mmCIF file of C-alpha atoms in Angstrom:
data_model
loop_
_atom_site.group_PDB
_atom_site.id
_atom_site.type_symbol
_atom_site.label_atom_id
_atom_site.label_comp_id
_atom_site.label_asym_id
_atom_site.label_seq_id
_atom_site.Cartn_x
_atom_site.Cartn_y
_atom_site.Cartn_z
ATOM 1 C CA MET W 1 -57.959 46.016 -27.086
ATOM 2 C CA THR W 2 -58.891 43.703 -24.218
ATOM 3 C CA SER W 3 -61.992 41.539 -24.308
ATOM 4 C CA THR W 4 -63.471 43.596 -21.453
ATOM 5 C CA TRP W 5 -63.444 46.750 -23.572
ATOM 6 C CA LYS W 6 -64.913 44.863 -26.520
ATOM 7 C CA ILE W 7 -67.793 43.728 -24.318
ATOM 8 C CA TYR W 8 -68.406 47.314 -23.210
ATOM 9 C CA ILE W 9 -68.574 48.301 -26.885
ATOM 10 C CA LEU W 10 -71.214 45.613 -27.397
ATOM 11 C CA ALA W 11 -73.095 46.987 -24.364
ATOM 12 C CA ILE W 12 -73.076 50.484 -25.896
ATOM 13 C CA ILE W 13 -74.451 49.082 -29.152
ATOM 14 C CA SER W 14 -77.112 47.256 -27.153
ATOM 15 C CA PHE W 15 -77.936 50.588 -25.499
ATOM 16 C CA LEU W 16 -78.337 52.195 -28.923
ATOM 17 C CA VAL W 17 -80.750 49.496 -30.091
ATOM 18 C CA GLY W 18 -82.722 49.651 -26.835
ATOM 19 C CA THR W 19 -83.098 53.402 -27.245
ATOM 20 C CA SER W 20 -84.531 52.936 -30.737
ATOM 21 C CA GLU W 21 -87.184 50.616 -29.288
ATOM 22 C CA TYR W 22 -88.121 52.468 -26.111
ATOM 23 C CA ILE W 23 -87.797 56.070 -27.325
ATOM 24 C CA VAL W 24 -91.213 56.104 -28.997
ATOM 25 C CA SER W 25 -92.863 55.833 -25.560
ATOM 26 C CA GLY W 26 -91.053 59.012 -24.513
ATOM 27 C CA ILE W 27 -92.117 61.039 -27.573
ATOM 28 C CA LEU W 28 -95.502 59.443 -28.275
ATOM 29 C CA ASP W 29 -97.439 62.696 -27.838
ATOM 30 C CA LYS W 30 -95.066 64.625 -30.108
ATOM 31 C CA ILE W 31 -95.351 62.049 -32.894
ATOM 32 C CA ALA W 32 -99.145 62.089 -32.596
ATOM 33 C CA ASP W 33 -99.350 65.910 -32.656
ATOM 34 C CA SER W 34 -96.994 66.402 -35.603
ATOM 35 C CA MET W 35 -98.627 63.702 -37.737
ATOM 36 C CA GLY W 36 -102.189 64.575 -36.812
ATOM 37 C CA ILE W 37 -102.918 61.083 -35.479
ATOM 38 C CA THR W 38 -104.161 59.787 -32.153
ATOM 39 C CA VAL W 39 -101.798 58.609 -29.430
ATOM 40 C CA VAL W 40 -103.338 55.169 -29.943
ATOM 41 C CA ALA W 41 -102.180 55.123 -33.574
ATOM 42 C CA ALA W 42 -98.761 56.383 -32.521
ATOM 43 C CA GLY W 43 -98.610 53.629 -29.910
ATOM 44 C CA GLN W 44 -98.857 51.018 -32.653
ATOM 45 C CA LEU W 45 -95.335 52.035 -33.722
ATOM 46 C CA ILE W 46 -94.246 50.155 -30.595
ATOM 47 C CA THR W 47 -96.587 47.243 -31.292
ATOM 48 C CA VAL W 48 -95.305 46.675 -34.828
ATOM 49 C CA PHE W 49 -91.661 46.948 -33.701
ATOM 50 C CA SER W 50 -92.043 44.421 -30.898
ATOM 51 C CA LEU W 51 -94.148 42.031 -32.983
ATOM 52 C CA THR W 52 -91.637 42.048 -35.836
ATOM 53 C CA TYR W 53 -88.726 41.633 -33.409
ATOM 54 C CA ALA W 54 -90.406 38.656 -31.700
ATOM 55 C CA ILE W 55 -91.432 36.774 -34.837
ATOM 56 C CA ALA W 56 -88.573 37.554 -37.210
ATOM 57 C CA THR W 57 -85.527 37.355 -34.927
ATOM 58 C CA PRO W 58 -85.574 33.549 -34.336
ATOM 59 C CA VAL W 59 -86.112 32.990 -38.077
ATOM 60 C CA LEU W 60 -83.340 35.361 -39.149
ATOM 61 C CA MET W 61 -80.897 34.007 -36.556
ATOM 62 C CA ALA W 62 -81.615 30.439 -37.719
ATOM 63 C CA MET W 63 -81.028 31.482 -41.344
ATOM 64 C CA THR W 64 -77.712 33.179 -40.497
ATOM 65 C CA ALA W 65 -76.523 30.720 -37.821
ATOM 66 C CA LYS W 66 -73.347 29.800 -39.730
ATOM 67 C CA TRP W 67 -72.405 33.385 -40.629
ATOM 68 C CA ASP W 68 -69.251 34.896 -39.191
ATOM 69 C CA ARG W 69 -70.445 36.879 -36.140
ATOM 70 C CA ARG W 70 -68.627 40.100 -37.076
ATOM 71 C CA ARG W 71 -70.090 40.043 -40.577
ATOM 72 C CA LEU W 72 -73.557 39.394 -39.169
ATOM 73 C CA MET W 73 -73.237 42.235 -36.640
ATOM 74 C CA ILE W 74 -72.157 44.745 -39.308
ATOM 75 C CA THR W 75 -74.937 43.614 -41.672
ATOM 76 C CA ALA W 76 -77.573 43.878 -38.933
ATOM 77 C CA LEU W 77 -76.305 47.310 -37.908
ATOM 78 C CA GLY W 78 -76.477 48.373 -41.559
ATOM 79 C CA ILE W 79 -80.158 47.404 -41.744
ATOM 80 C CA PHE W 80 -80.742 49.205 -38.445
ATOM 81 C CA VAL W 81 -79.025 52.396 -39.681
ATOM 82 C CA VAL W 82 -80.953 52.446 -42.975
ATOM 83 C CA ALA W 83 -84.246 52.055 -41.087
ATOM 84 C CA ASN W 84 -83.448 54.995 -38.797
ATOM 85 C CA ILE W 85 -82.525 57.164 -41.788
ATOM 86 C CA LEU W 86 -85.823 56.232 -43.452
ATOM 87 C CA SER W 87 -87.674 57.179 -40.248
ATOM 88 C CA PHE W 88 -86.072 60.610 -40.534
ATOM 89 C CA VAL W 89 -86.618 61.283 -44.239
ATOM 90 C CA LEU W 90 -89.865 59.522 -45.147
ATOM 91 C CA PRO W 91 -93.159 61.413 -44.699
ATOM 92 C CA GLY W 92 -96.386 59.973 -43.365
ATOM 93 C CA TYR W 93 -97.504 57.510 -40.738
ATOM 94 C CA GLU W 94 -97.648 54.424 -42.970
ATOM 95 C CA LEU W 95 -94.054 54.845 -44.146
ATOM 96 C CA LEU W 96 -92.937 55.383 -40.543
ATOM 97 C CA LEU W 97 -94.605 52.077 -39.652
ATOM 98 C CA ALA W 98 -92.714 50.387 -42.498
ATOM 99 C CA SER W 99 -89.398 51.817 -41.322
ATOM 100 C CA ARG W 100 -90.106 50.551 -37.786
ATOM 101 C CA ILE W 101 -90.575 47.035 -39.182
ATOM 102 C CA LEU W 102 -87.209 47.245 -40.939
ATOM 103 C CA MET W 103 -85.645 48.700 -37.777
ATOM 104 C CA ALA W 104 -86.895 45.752 -35.712
ATOM 105 C CA LEU W 105 -85.418 43.258 -38.195
ATOM 106 C CA GLY W 106 -81.983 44.791 -37.725
ATOM 107 C CA ALA W 107 -82.358 45.410 -33.977
ATOM 108 C CA GLY W 108 -83.254 41.811 -33.132
ATOM 109 C CA MET W 109 -80.205 40.446 -34.939
ATOM 110 C CA VAL W 110 -77.941 43.080 -33.371
ATOM 111 C CA VAL W 111 -78.942 42.215 -29.788
ATOM 112 C CA VAL W 112 -78.760 38.427 -30.168
ATOM 113 C CA THR W 113 -75.461 38.638 -32.074
ATOM 114 C CA ALA W 114 -73.996 40.981 -29.434
ATOM 115 C CA LEU W 115 -74.867 38.426 -26.729
ATOM 116 C CA SER W 116 -73.359 35.635 -28.823
ATOM 117 C CA ILE W 117 -70.104 37.557 -29.385
ATOM 118 C CA ALA W 118 -69.875 38.507 -25.694
ATOM 119 C CA ALA W 119 -70.179 34.854 -24.656
ATOM 120 C CA LYS W 120 -67.458 33.814 -27.133
ATOM 121 C CA ILE W 121 -64.872 36.510 -26.334
ATOM 122 C CA ALA W 122 -65.391 36.657 -22.557
ATOM 123 C CA PRO W 123 -62.541 35.442 -20.325
ATOM 124 C CA GLU W 124 -62.992 31.930 -18.947
ATOM 125 C CA GLY W 125 -65.377 31.909 -16.006
ATOM 126 C CA LYS W 126 -66.753 35.382 -16.775
ATOM 127 C CA GLN W 127 -69.270 34.555 -19.497
ATOM 128 C CA ALA W 128 -72.305 35.228 -17.299
ATOM 129 C CA GLY W 129 -70.962 38.585 -16.171
ATOM 130 C CA SER W 130 -70.196 39.545 -19.760
ATOM 131 C CA LEU W 131 -73.741 38.714 -20.856
ATOM 132 C CA ALA W 132 -75.100 40.738 -17.934
ATOM 133 C CA THR W 133 -73.014 43.725 -19.080
ATOM 134 C CA VAL W 134 -74.505 43.591 -22.589
ATOM 135 C CA ILE W 135 -78.028 43.234 -21.178
ATOM 136 C CA MET W 136 -77.318 46.156 -18.835
ATOM 137 C CA GLY W 137 -76.636 48.290 -21.903
ATOM 138 C CA PHE W 138 -80.116 47.492 -23.180
ATOM 139 C CA THR W 139 -81.631 48.347 -19.796
ATOM 140 C CA ALA W 140 -79.632 51.590 -19.613
ATOM 141 C CA SER W 141 -81.504 52.870 -22.658
ATOM 142 C CA LEU W 142 -84.449 53.399 -20.298
ATOM 143 C CA ILE W 143 -82.226 55.440 -17.977
ATOM 144 C CA ILE W 144 -80.428 57.657 -20.486
ATOM 145 C CA GLY W 145 -81.848 57.033 -23.947
ATOM 146 C CA VAL W 146 -85.530 57.794 -23.347
ATOM 147 C CA PRO W 147 -85.158 61.040 -21.330
ATOM 148 C CA LEU W 148 -82.301 62.197 -23.604
ATOM 149 C CA GLY W 149 -84.458 61.474 -26.638
ATOM 150 C CA ARG W 150 -87.267 63.490 -25.081
ATOM 151 C CA MET W 151 -84.922 66.449 -24.648
ATOM 152 C CA VAL W 152 -83.609 66.151 -28.224
ATOM 153 C CA ALA W 153 -87.179 65.947 -29.538
ATOM 154 C CA ALA W 154 -88.156 69.056 -27.555
ATOM 155 C CA ALA W 155 -85.192 71.022 -28.924
ATOM 156 C CA PHE W 156 -84.950 69.815 -32.541
ATOM 157 C CA GLY W 157 -88.125 67.853 -33.274
ATOM 158 C CA TRP W 158 -88.797 64.149 -32.754
ATOM 159 C CA LYS W 159 -87.328 63.088 -36.126
ATOM 160 C CA ALA W 160 -83.917 64.343 -35.023
ATOM 161 C CA VAL W 161 -83.825 61.433 -32.573
ATOM 162 C CA PHE W 162 -83.726 58.910 -35.420
ATOM 163 C CA ILE W 163 -81.032 60.629 -37.475
ATOM 164 C CA GLY W 164 -78.944 60.860 -34.295
ATOM 165 C CA ILE W 165 -79.329 57.109 -33.712
ATOM 166 C CA ALA W 166 -78.440 56.446 -37.377
ATOM 167 C CA LEU W 167 -75.207 58.455 -37.134
ATOM 168 C CA LEU W 168 -74.208 56.641 -33.953
ATOM 169 C CA GLY W 169 -75.026 53.352 -35.678
ATOM 170 C CA ILE W 170 -72.595 54.173 -38.510
ATOM 171 C CA VAL W 171 -69.880 54.897 -35.929
ATOM 172 C CA ALA W 172 -70.694 51.561 -34.267
ATOM 173 C CA MET W 173 -70.268 49.715 -37.597
ATOM 174 C CA LEU W 174 -66.812 51.227 -38.049
ATOM 175 C CA ILE W 175 -65.770 50.369 -34.489
ATOM 176 C CA ILE W 176 -67.012 46.773 -34.800
ATOM 177 C CA SER W 177 -65.104 46.301 -38.067
ATOM 178 C CA VAL W 178 -61.766 47.165 -36.416
ATOM 179 C CA THR W 179 -62.208 45.824 -32.875
ATOM 180 C CA ILE W 180 -64.166 42.561 -33.132
ATOM 181 C CA PRO W 181 -62.293 39.617 -34.653
ATOM 182 C CA ARG W 182 -63.824 37.167 -37.090
ATOM 183 C CA ILE W 183 -65.820 34.695 -34.991
ATOM 184 C CA GLN W 184 -67.231 31.443 -36.301
ATOM 185 C CA GLY W 185 -70.989 31.075 -36.299
ATOM 186 C CA ASP W 186 -72.968 28.463 -34.376
ATOM 187 C CA ALA W 187 -74.335 25.072 -35.283
ATOM 188 C CA HIS W 188 -77.731 25.290 -36.911
ATOM 189 C CA VAL W 189 -80.614 24.473 -34.547
ATOM 190 C CA PRO W 190 -83.873 23.972 -36.503
ATOM 191 C CA LEU W 191 -86.745 26.220 -35.471
ATOM 192 C CA ARG W 192 -88.986 23.180 -35.051
ATOM 193 C CA GLN W 193 -86.558 21.807 -32.456
ATOM 194 C CA GLN W 194 -86.462 25.151 -30.632
ATOM 195 C CA PHE W 195 -90.229 25.535 -30.479
ATOM 196 C CA SER W 196 -90.829 21.891 -29.510
ATOM 197 C CA LEU W 197 -89.919 22.933 -25.956
ATOM 198 C CA LEU W 198 -93.216 24.803 -25.776
ATOM 199 C CA LYS W 199 -95.021 21.453 -25.530
ATOM 200 C CA ASN W 200 -93.587 21.085 -22.014
ATOM 201 C CA PRO W 201 -96.186 22.484 -19.536
ATOM 202 C CA ARG W 202 -93.500 23.866 -17.207
ATOM 203 C CA VAL W 203 -91.780 25.667 -20.087
ATOM 204 C CA ALA W 204 -95.107 27.084 -21.315
ATOM 205 C CA LEU W 205 -96.007 28.314 -17.826
ATOM 206 C CA GLY W 206 -92.527 29.745 -17.288
ATOM 207 C CA LEU W 207 -92.689 31.727 -20.529
ATOM 208 C CA SER W 208 -96.244 32.859 -19.737
ATOM 209 C CA ILE W 209 -94.848 34.577 -16.624
ATOM 210 C CA SER W 210 -92.683 36.730 -18.905
ATOM 211 C CA PHE W 211 -95.604 37.375 -21.239
ATOM 212 C CA PHE W 212 -98.087 38.611 -18.626
ATOM 213 C CA TRP W 213 -95.527 40.403 -16.419
ATOM 214 C CA LEU W 214 -94.046 42.434 -19.272
ATOM 215 C CA GLY W 215 -97.376 42.690 -21.080
ATOM 216 C CA GLY W 216 -98.958 44.306 -18.016
ATOM 217 C CA TYR W 217 -95.970 46.631 -17.768
ATOM 218 C CA SER W 218 -96.198 47.542 -21.460
ATOM 219 C CA VAL W 219 -99.928 48.358 -21.342
ATOM 220 C CA ALA W 220 -99.130 51.270 -19.020
ATOM 221 C CA TYR W 221 -95.575 52.127 -20.097
ATOM 222 C CA THR W 222 -96.476 52.592 -23.772
ATOM 223 C CA TYR W 223 -98.764 55.487 -22.853
ATOM 224 C CA LEU W 224 -96.654 56.785 -19.953
ATOM 225 C CA SER W 225 -95.849 60.214 -21.422
ATOM 226 C CA PRO W 226 -99.449 61.162 -22.319
ATOM 227 C CA TYR W 227 -100.630 59.622 -19.038
ATOM 228 C CA LEU W 228 -98.273 61.750 -16.955
ATOM 229 C CA LEU W 229 -99.133 64.897 -18.900
ATOM 230 C CA GLN W 230 -102.911 64.462 -19.122
ATOM 231 C CA ILE W 231 -103.927 62.307 -16.145
ATOM 232 C CA SER W 232 -101.244 63.085 -13.561
ATOM 233 C CA GLY W 233 -101.019 66.740 -14.614
ATOM 234 C CA LEU W 234 -97.219 66.681 -14.755
ATOM 235 C CA GLN W 235 -95.578 69.735 -16.298
ATOM 236 C CA GLU W 236 -93.793 69.214 -19.624
ATOM 237 C CA SER W 237 -90.624 70.609 -18.024
ATOM 238 C CA LEU W 238 -90.691 67.790 -15.437
ATOM 239 C CA LEU W 239 -91.391 64.950 -17.857
ATOM 240 C CA SER W 240 -87.777 64.306 -18.890
ATOM 241 C CA THR W 241 -86.743 64.311 -15.224
ATOM 242 C CA ALA W 242 -89.534 61.843 -14.417
ATOM 243 C CA LEU W 243 -88.401 59.524 -17.209
ATOM 244 C CA LEU W 244 -84.812 59.767 -15.985
ATOM 245 C CA ALA W 245 -85.860 58.855 -12.421
ATOM 246 C CA PHE W 246 -87.889 55.974 -13.860
ATOM 247 C CA GLY W 247 -84.839 54.709 -15.746
ATOM 248 C CA ILE W 248 -82.468 54.938 -12.782
ATOM 249 C CA ALA W 249 -84.953 53.001 -10.661
ATOM 250 C CA SER W 250 -85.053 50.272 -13.333
ATOM 251 C CA LEU W 251 -81.278 49.832 -13.111
ATOM 252 C CA VAL W 252 -81.362 49.640 -9.294
ATOM 253 C CA GLY W 253 -84.290 47.212 -9.424
ATOM 254 C CA SER W 254 -82.504 44.971 -11.914
ATOM 255 C CA LYS W 255 -79.354 44.839 -9.780
ATOM 256 C CA LEU W 256 -81.216 44.152 -6.521
ATOM 257 C CA GLY W 257 -83.514 41.648 -8.226
ATOM 258 C CA GLY W 258 -80.512 39.548 -9.214
ATOM 259 C CA PHE W 259 -79.042 39.850 -5.712
ATOM 260 C CA SER W 260 -82.356 38.881 -4.113
ATOM 261 C CA ALA W 261 -82.761 35.860 -6.395
ATOM 262 C CA ASP W 262 -79.363 34.577 -5.229
ATOM 263 C CA LYS W 263 -80.000 35.260 -1.536
ATOM 264 C CA LYS W 264 -83.764 34.849 -1.061
ATOM 265 C CA GLY W 265 -84.692 32.597 -3.953
ATOM 266 C CA VAL W 266 -86.465 33.030 -7.273
ATOM 267 C CA THR W 267 -90.041 32.596 -6.039
ATOM 268 C CA PHE W 268 -89.681 35.143 -3.225
ATOM 269 C CA THR W 269 -88.082 37.680 -5.577
ATOM 270 C CA LEU W 270 -90.665 37.240 -8.327
ATOM 271 C CA LEU W 271 -93.708 37.327 -6.034
ATOM 272 C CA SER W 272 -92.502 40.310 -3.992
ATOM 273 C CA GLY W 273 -91.467 42.249 -7.099
ATOM 274 C CA MET W 274 -94.736 41.631 -8.927
ATOM 275 C CA THR W 275 -96.781 42.449 -5.817
ATOM 276 C CA LEU W 276 -95.059 45.841 -5.575
ATOM 277 C CA HIS W 277 -95.553 46.222 -9.331
ATOM 278 C CA VAL W 278 -99.329 45.830 -8.969
ATOM 279 C CA ILE W 279 -99.463 48.187 -5.953
ATOM 280 C CA ALA W 280 -97.483 50.869 -7.823
ATOM 281 C CA LEU W 281 -99.771 50.762 -10.873
ATOM 282 C CA ILE W 282 -102.859 51.134 -8.691
ATOM 283 C CA LEU W 283 -101.285 53.946 -6.652
ATOM 284 C CA LEU W 284 -100.355 55.826 -9.835
ATOM 285 C CA SER W 285 -104.023 56.001 -10.780
ATOM 286 C CA LEU W 286 -104.806 57.419 -7.317
ATOM 287 C CA ALA W 287 -101.896 59.898 -7.078
ATOM 288 C CA GLY W 288 -103.818 62.907 -8.351
ATOM 289 C CA HIS W 289 -101.784 65.929 -9.456
ATOM 290 C CA SER W 290 -99.096 65.744 -6.782
ATOM 291 C CA ALA W 291 -95.725 65.795 -8.578
ATOM 292 C CA PHE W 292 -93.983 64.415 -5.489
ATOM 293 C CA ALA W 293 -96.378 61.463 -5.250
ATOM 294 C CA VAL W 294 -96.128 60.768 -8.970
ATOM 295 C CA PHE W 295 -92.316 60.731 -8.839
ATOM 296 C CA ALA W 296 -92.277 58.424 -5.798
ATOM 297 C CA ILE W 297 -94.738 55.992 -7.391
ATOM 298 C CA LEU W 298 -92.876 55.981 -10.713
ATOM 299 C CA ILE W 299 -89.676 55.048 -8.893
ATOM 300 C CA LEU W 300 -91.469 52.249 -7.002
ATOM 301 C CA TRP W 301 -93.082 50.978 -10.209
ATOM 302 C CA SER W 302 -89.845 50.867 -12.204
ATOM 303 C CA PHE W 303 -87.878 49.360 -9.328
ATOM 304 C CA ALA W 304 -90.466 46.619 -8.784
ATOM 305 C CA ALA W 305 -91.018 45.864 -12.474
ATOM 306 C CA TRP W 306 -87.352 45.466 -13.364
ATOM 307 C CA SER W 307 -86.442 43.516 -10.230
ATOM 308 C CA THR W 308 -88.378 40.698 -11.893
ATOM 309 C CA GLY W 309 -86.136 40.511 -14.979
ATOM 310 C CA PRO W 310 -82.972 38.775 -13.660
ATOM 311 C CA ALA W 311 -84.956 36.406 -11.437
ATOM 312 C CA GLN W 312 -87.198 35.389 -14.322
ATOM 313 C CA GLN W 313 -84.207 34.757 -16.624
ATOM 314 C CA TYR W 314 -82.710 32.479 -13.979
ATOM 315 C CA ASN W 315 -86.108 30.862 -13.382
ATOM 316 C CA LEU W 316 -86.323 29.849 -17.049
ATOM 317 C CA VAL W 317 -82.779 28.451 -17.093
ATOM 318 C CA THR W 318 -83.569 26.203 -14.107
ATOM 319 C CA ILE W 319 -86.633 24.785 -15.865
ATOM 320 C CA LYS W 320 -84.512 23.362 -18.728
ATOM 321 C CA PRO W 321 -80.830 23.730 -17.803
ATOM 322 C CA GLU W 322 -79.733 21.554 -20.726
ATOM 323 C CA SER W 323 -81.466 23.963 -23.160
ATOM 324 C CA SER W 324 -80.626 27.246 -21.457
ATOM 325 C CA GLY W 325 -79.596 29.037 -24.651
ATOM 326 C CA VAL W 326 -82.807 28.120 -26.463
ATOM 327 C CA MET W 327 -84.884 29.011 -23.392
ATOM 328 C CA LEU W 328 -83.351 32.479 -23.176
ATOM 329 C CA GLY W 329 -83.862 32.946 -26.918
ATOM 330 C CA LEU W 330 -87.512 31.953 -26.634
ATOM 331 C CA ASN W 331 -87.839 34.325 -23.682
ATOM 332 C CA GLN W 332 -86.501 37.219 -25.789
ATOM 333 C CA SER W 333 -89.209 36.548 -28.379
ATOM 334 C CA MET W 334 -91.869 36.117 -25.697
ATOM 335 C CA MET W 335 -90.901 39.430 -24.086
ATOM 336 C CA GLN W 336 -91.164 41.254 -27.398
ATOM 337 C CA LEU W 337 -94.508 39.598 -28.139
ATOM 338 C CA SER W 338 -95.755 40.689 -24.727
ATOM 339 C CA MET W 339 -94.658 44.281 -25.373
ATOM 340 C CA ALA W 340 -96.478 44.222 -28.705
ATOM 341 C CA ALA W 341 -99.589 42.774 -27.075
ATOM 342 C CA GLY W 342 -99.390 45.244 -24.198
ATOM 343 C CA ALA W 343 -99.077 48.215 -26.534
ATOM 344 C CA GLY W 344 -101.981 46.903 -28.637
ATOM 345 C CA ILE W 345 -104.224 46.259 -25.632
ATOM 346 C CA GLY W 346 -103.273 49.658 -24.236
ATOM 347 C CA GLY W 347 -104.403 51.241 -27.490
ATOM 348 C CA VAL W 348 -107.762 49.477 -27.283
ATOM 349 C CA VAL W 349 -108.171 50.603 -23.668
ATOM 350 C CA VAL W 350 -107.268 54.231 -24.437
ATOM 351 C CA SER W 351 -109.625 54.447 -27.413
ATOM 352 C CA GLY W 352 -112.440 52.322 -26.000
ATOM 353 C CA VAL W 353 -112.338 53.143 -22.271
ATOM 354 C CA SER W 354 -109.970 55.929 -21.199
ATOM 355 C CA LEU W 355 -106.298 56.776 -20.865
ATOM 356 C CA SER W 356 -106.609 56.565 -17.076
ATOM 357 C CA ALA W 357 -107.599 52.872 -17.285
ATOM 358 C CA VAL W 358 -104.228 51.627 -18.610
ATOM 359 C CA THR W 359 -102.735 51.302 -15.121
ATOM 360 C CA TRP W 360 -105.606 49.101 -13.928
ATOM 361 C CA ILE W 361 -105.435 46.827 -16.989
ATOM 362 C CA GLY W 362 -101.668 46.617 -16.598
ATOM 363 C CA ALA W 363 -102.090 45.544 -12.976
ATOM 364 C CA VAL W 364 -104.423 42.723 -14.067
ATOM 365 C CA GLY W 365 -101.736 41.416 -16.437
ATOM 366 C CA VAL W 366 -99.149 41.295 -13.650
ATOM 367 C CA VAL W 367 -101.606 39.471 -11.349
ATOM 368 C CA ILE W 368 -102.053 36.786 -14.038
ATOM 369 C CA ALA W 369 -98.240 36.433 -14.168
ATOM 370 C CA MET W 370 -98.243 35.841 -10.402
ATOM 371 C CA LEU W 371 -100.870 33.121 -10.800
ATOM 372 C CA ALA W 372 -98.759 31.503 -13.555
ATOM 373 C CA LEU W 373 -95.776 31.480 -11.172
ATOM 374 C CA LEU W 374 -97.819 29.724 -8.491
ATOM 375 C CA GLY W 375 -98.987 27.194 -11.074
ATOM 376 C CA LEU W 376 -95.404 26.561 -12.170
ATOM 377 C CA ASN W 377 -94.352 25.998 -8.562
ATOM 378 C CA GLN W 378 -97.126 23.433 -8.135
ATOM 379 C CA LEU W 379 -96.044 21.554 -11.275
ATOM 380 C CA SER W 380 -92.418 21.594 -10.143
ATOM 381 C CA ALA W 381 -93.364 20.276 -6.698
ATOM 382 C CA ARG W 382 -95.394 17.410 -8.235
ATOM 383 C CA ARG W 383 -92.471 16.594 -10.524
ATOM 384 C CA LYS W 384 -90.104 16.335 -7.544
ATOM 385 C CA VAL W 385 -92.531 14.074 -5.670
ATOM 386 C CA ALA W 386 -92.950 11.839 -8.712
ATOM 387 C CA ALA W 387 -89.170 11.649 -9.178
ATOM 388 C CA ALA W 388 -88.696 10.718 -5.501
ATOM 389 C CA GLU W 389 -91.287 7.956 -5.745
#
C-alpha cells in the first residue's frame, strides 16, 4: 500500500474522532429529552470532552513520546472504542460524562499521533499536504459526521451513534495493525519547555486569537440544534439538511481561507473572515422564521468561521518558525480549551439569559479575537523596527 493511501486511512480515522467530538452538538436536544435534563446540562458533555482533550493530550503525548507510533495509535484507538461502548451501555448522565472524559483521552492521542505518522510516512516535499489531508478528515466530520449522526439518532436513537463509532473504531484498529509500519517515537520534549513559549507576548497574543475566535464560535455552535428548532423555527425534517449545508460550507471556507492567506496575506484573511463571522452571527439572530434566510446565514457563518483556521495555523508558525511543531501542539490544546469555555459560557447564557442570546455573546468573542490580532500586528511591527535599528 502506498503512503498516499495510508495517509487517507489516517484522515478517515481523524474523521471518526472528529465525529465523536462534534456529534453531541447535532443531537443535543435528543440527549436532553431522553435523559430528562436541560440542554445546558447536555451541553456540558462538549465542555468536559474539550477540557479533557486540551489538558490531558500534551501530558499523555509527553509520557508516550518514545512509544512506537503504531503501538500508540492502536492503544489510543482502543481507549476511544471502549469509551464509545460505555457511552452506549451505561445509564445516566453522570456515567455518560465519565465516558466522554475517557473518550477525549483516547481522541486527543489519536489525532496527534495520526498527524505525527502522516508527517513521517509522507513522500519528500509533501509533508504539509499530507498533514492538511489528515486535518481535512477532522473538518469533514462537520460535513458528514454530524448530519449523518442526526439521521442515525432520529432512526435508531442517539445511543446508536456511539456504538456505530465504536464498531468503526475496531475496524480502524485492525486496518492500522496491518497497514502502518512500526515507526520510532520522537525525542522527549519536557512540558515545561513547551509551555515556556507562553511567556512570549507575541505567542500569547497569537494563541489568544485562536481562543476567542473558536470560543465565540463554540458559544453558538454548541446550542445550534436547539437554537434552529426553537428560535429560528426550523422544521426537524430540515435540520439534518441544514447541518449538512453548514458542514459543506466549512470545507469550502477552509480551502479558500488557505488560498487567501497565500495570495492576500494572513492579516487580510483573518480580519475579513472574522468580520463576516461576526456579521453572520448577528444576522442569524435577526433572521426570524425564514428557512431560506436561515440556510443562507448558516452557510455564510460556517464559511467565514472556518476560513480563519488555515490562516491562523500559518500565523502561529510564522511567530516562532523554529518551534512550529510545539506551536501547533499548543494551538490544538488552546482550541479545545476555547471550545470547552465556549460551551460552558453558552450554558450560562442559555440558563441565565436566553437561548437567543448565544449568537450575540459568540459575536463578542470573535470581536475580541480581532482586537488580539491587531495587537499582535502592532507588537510585530515594533519588533521589526527595533531589529532594524
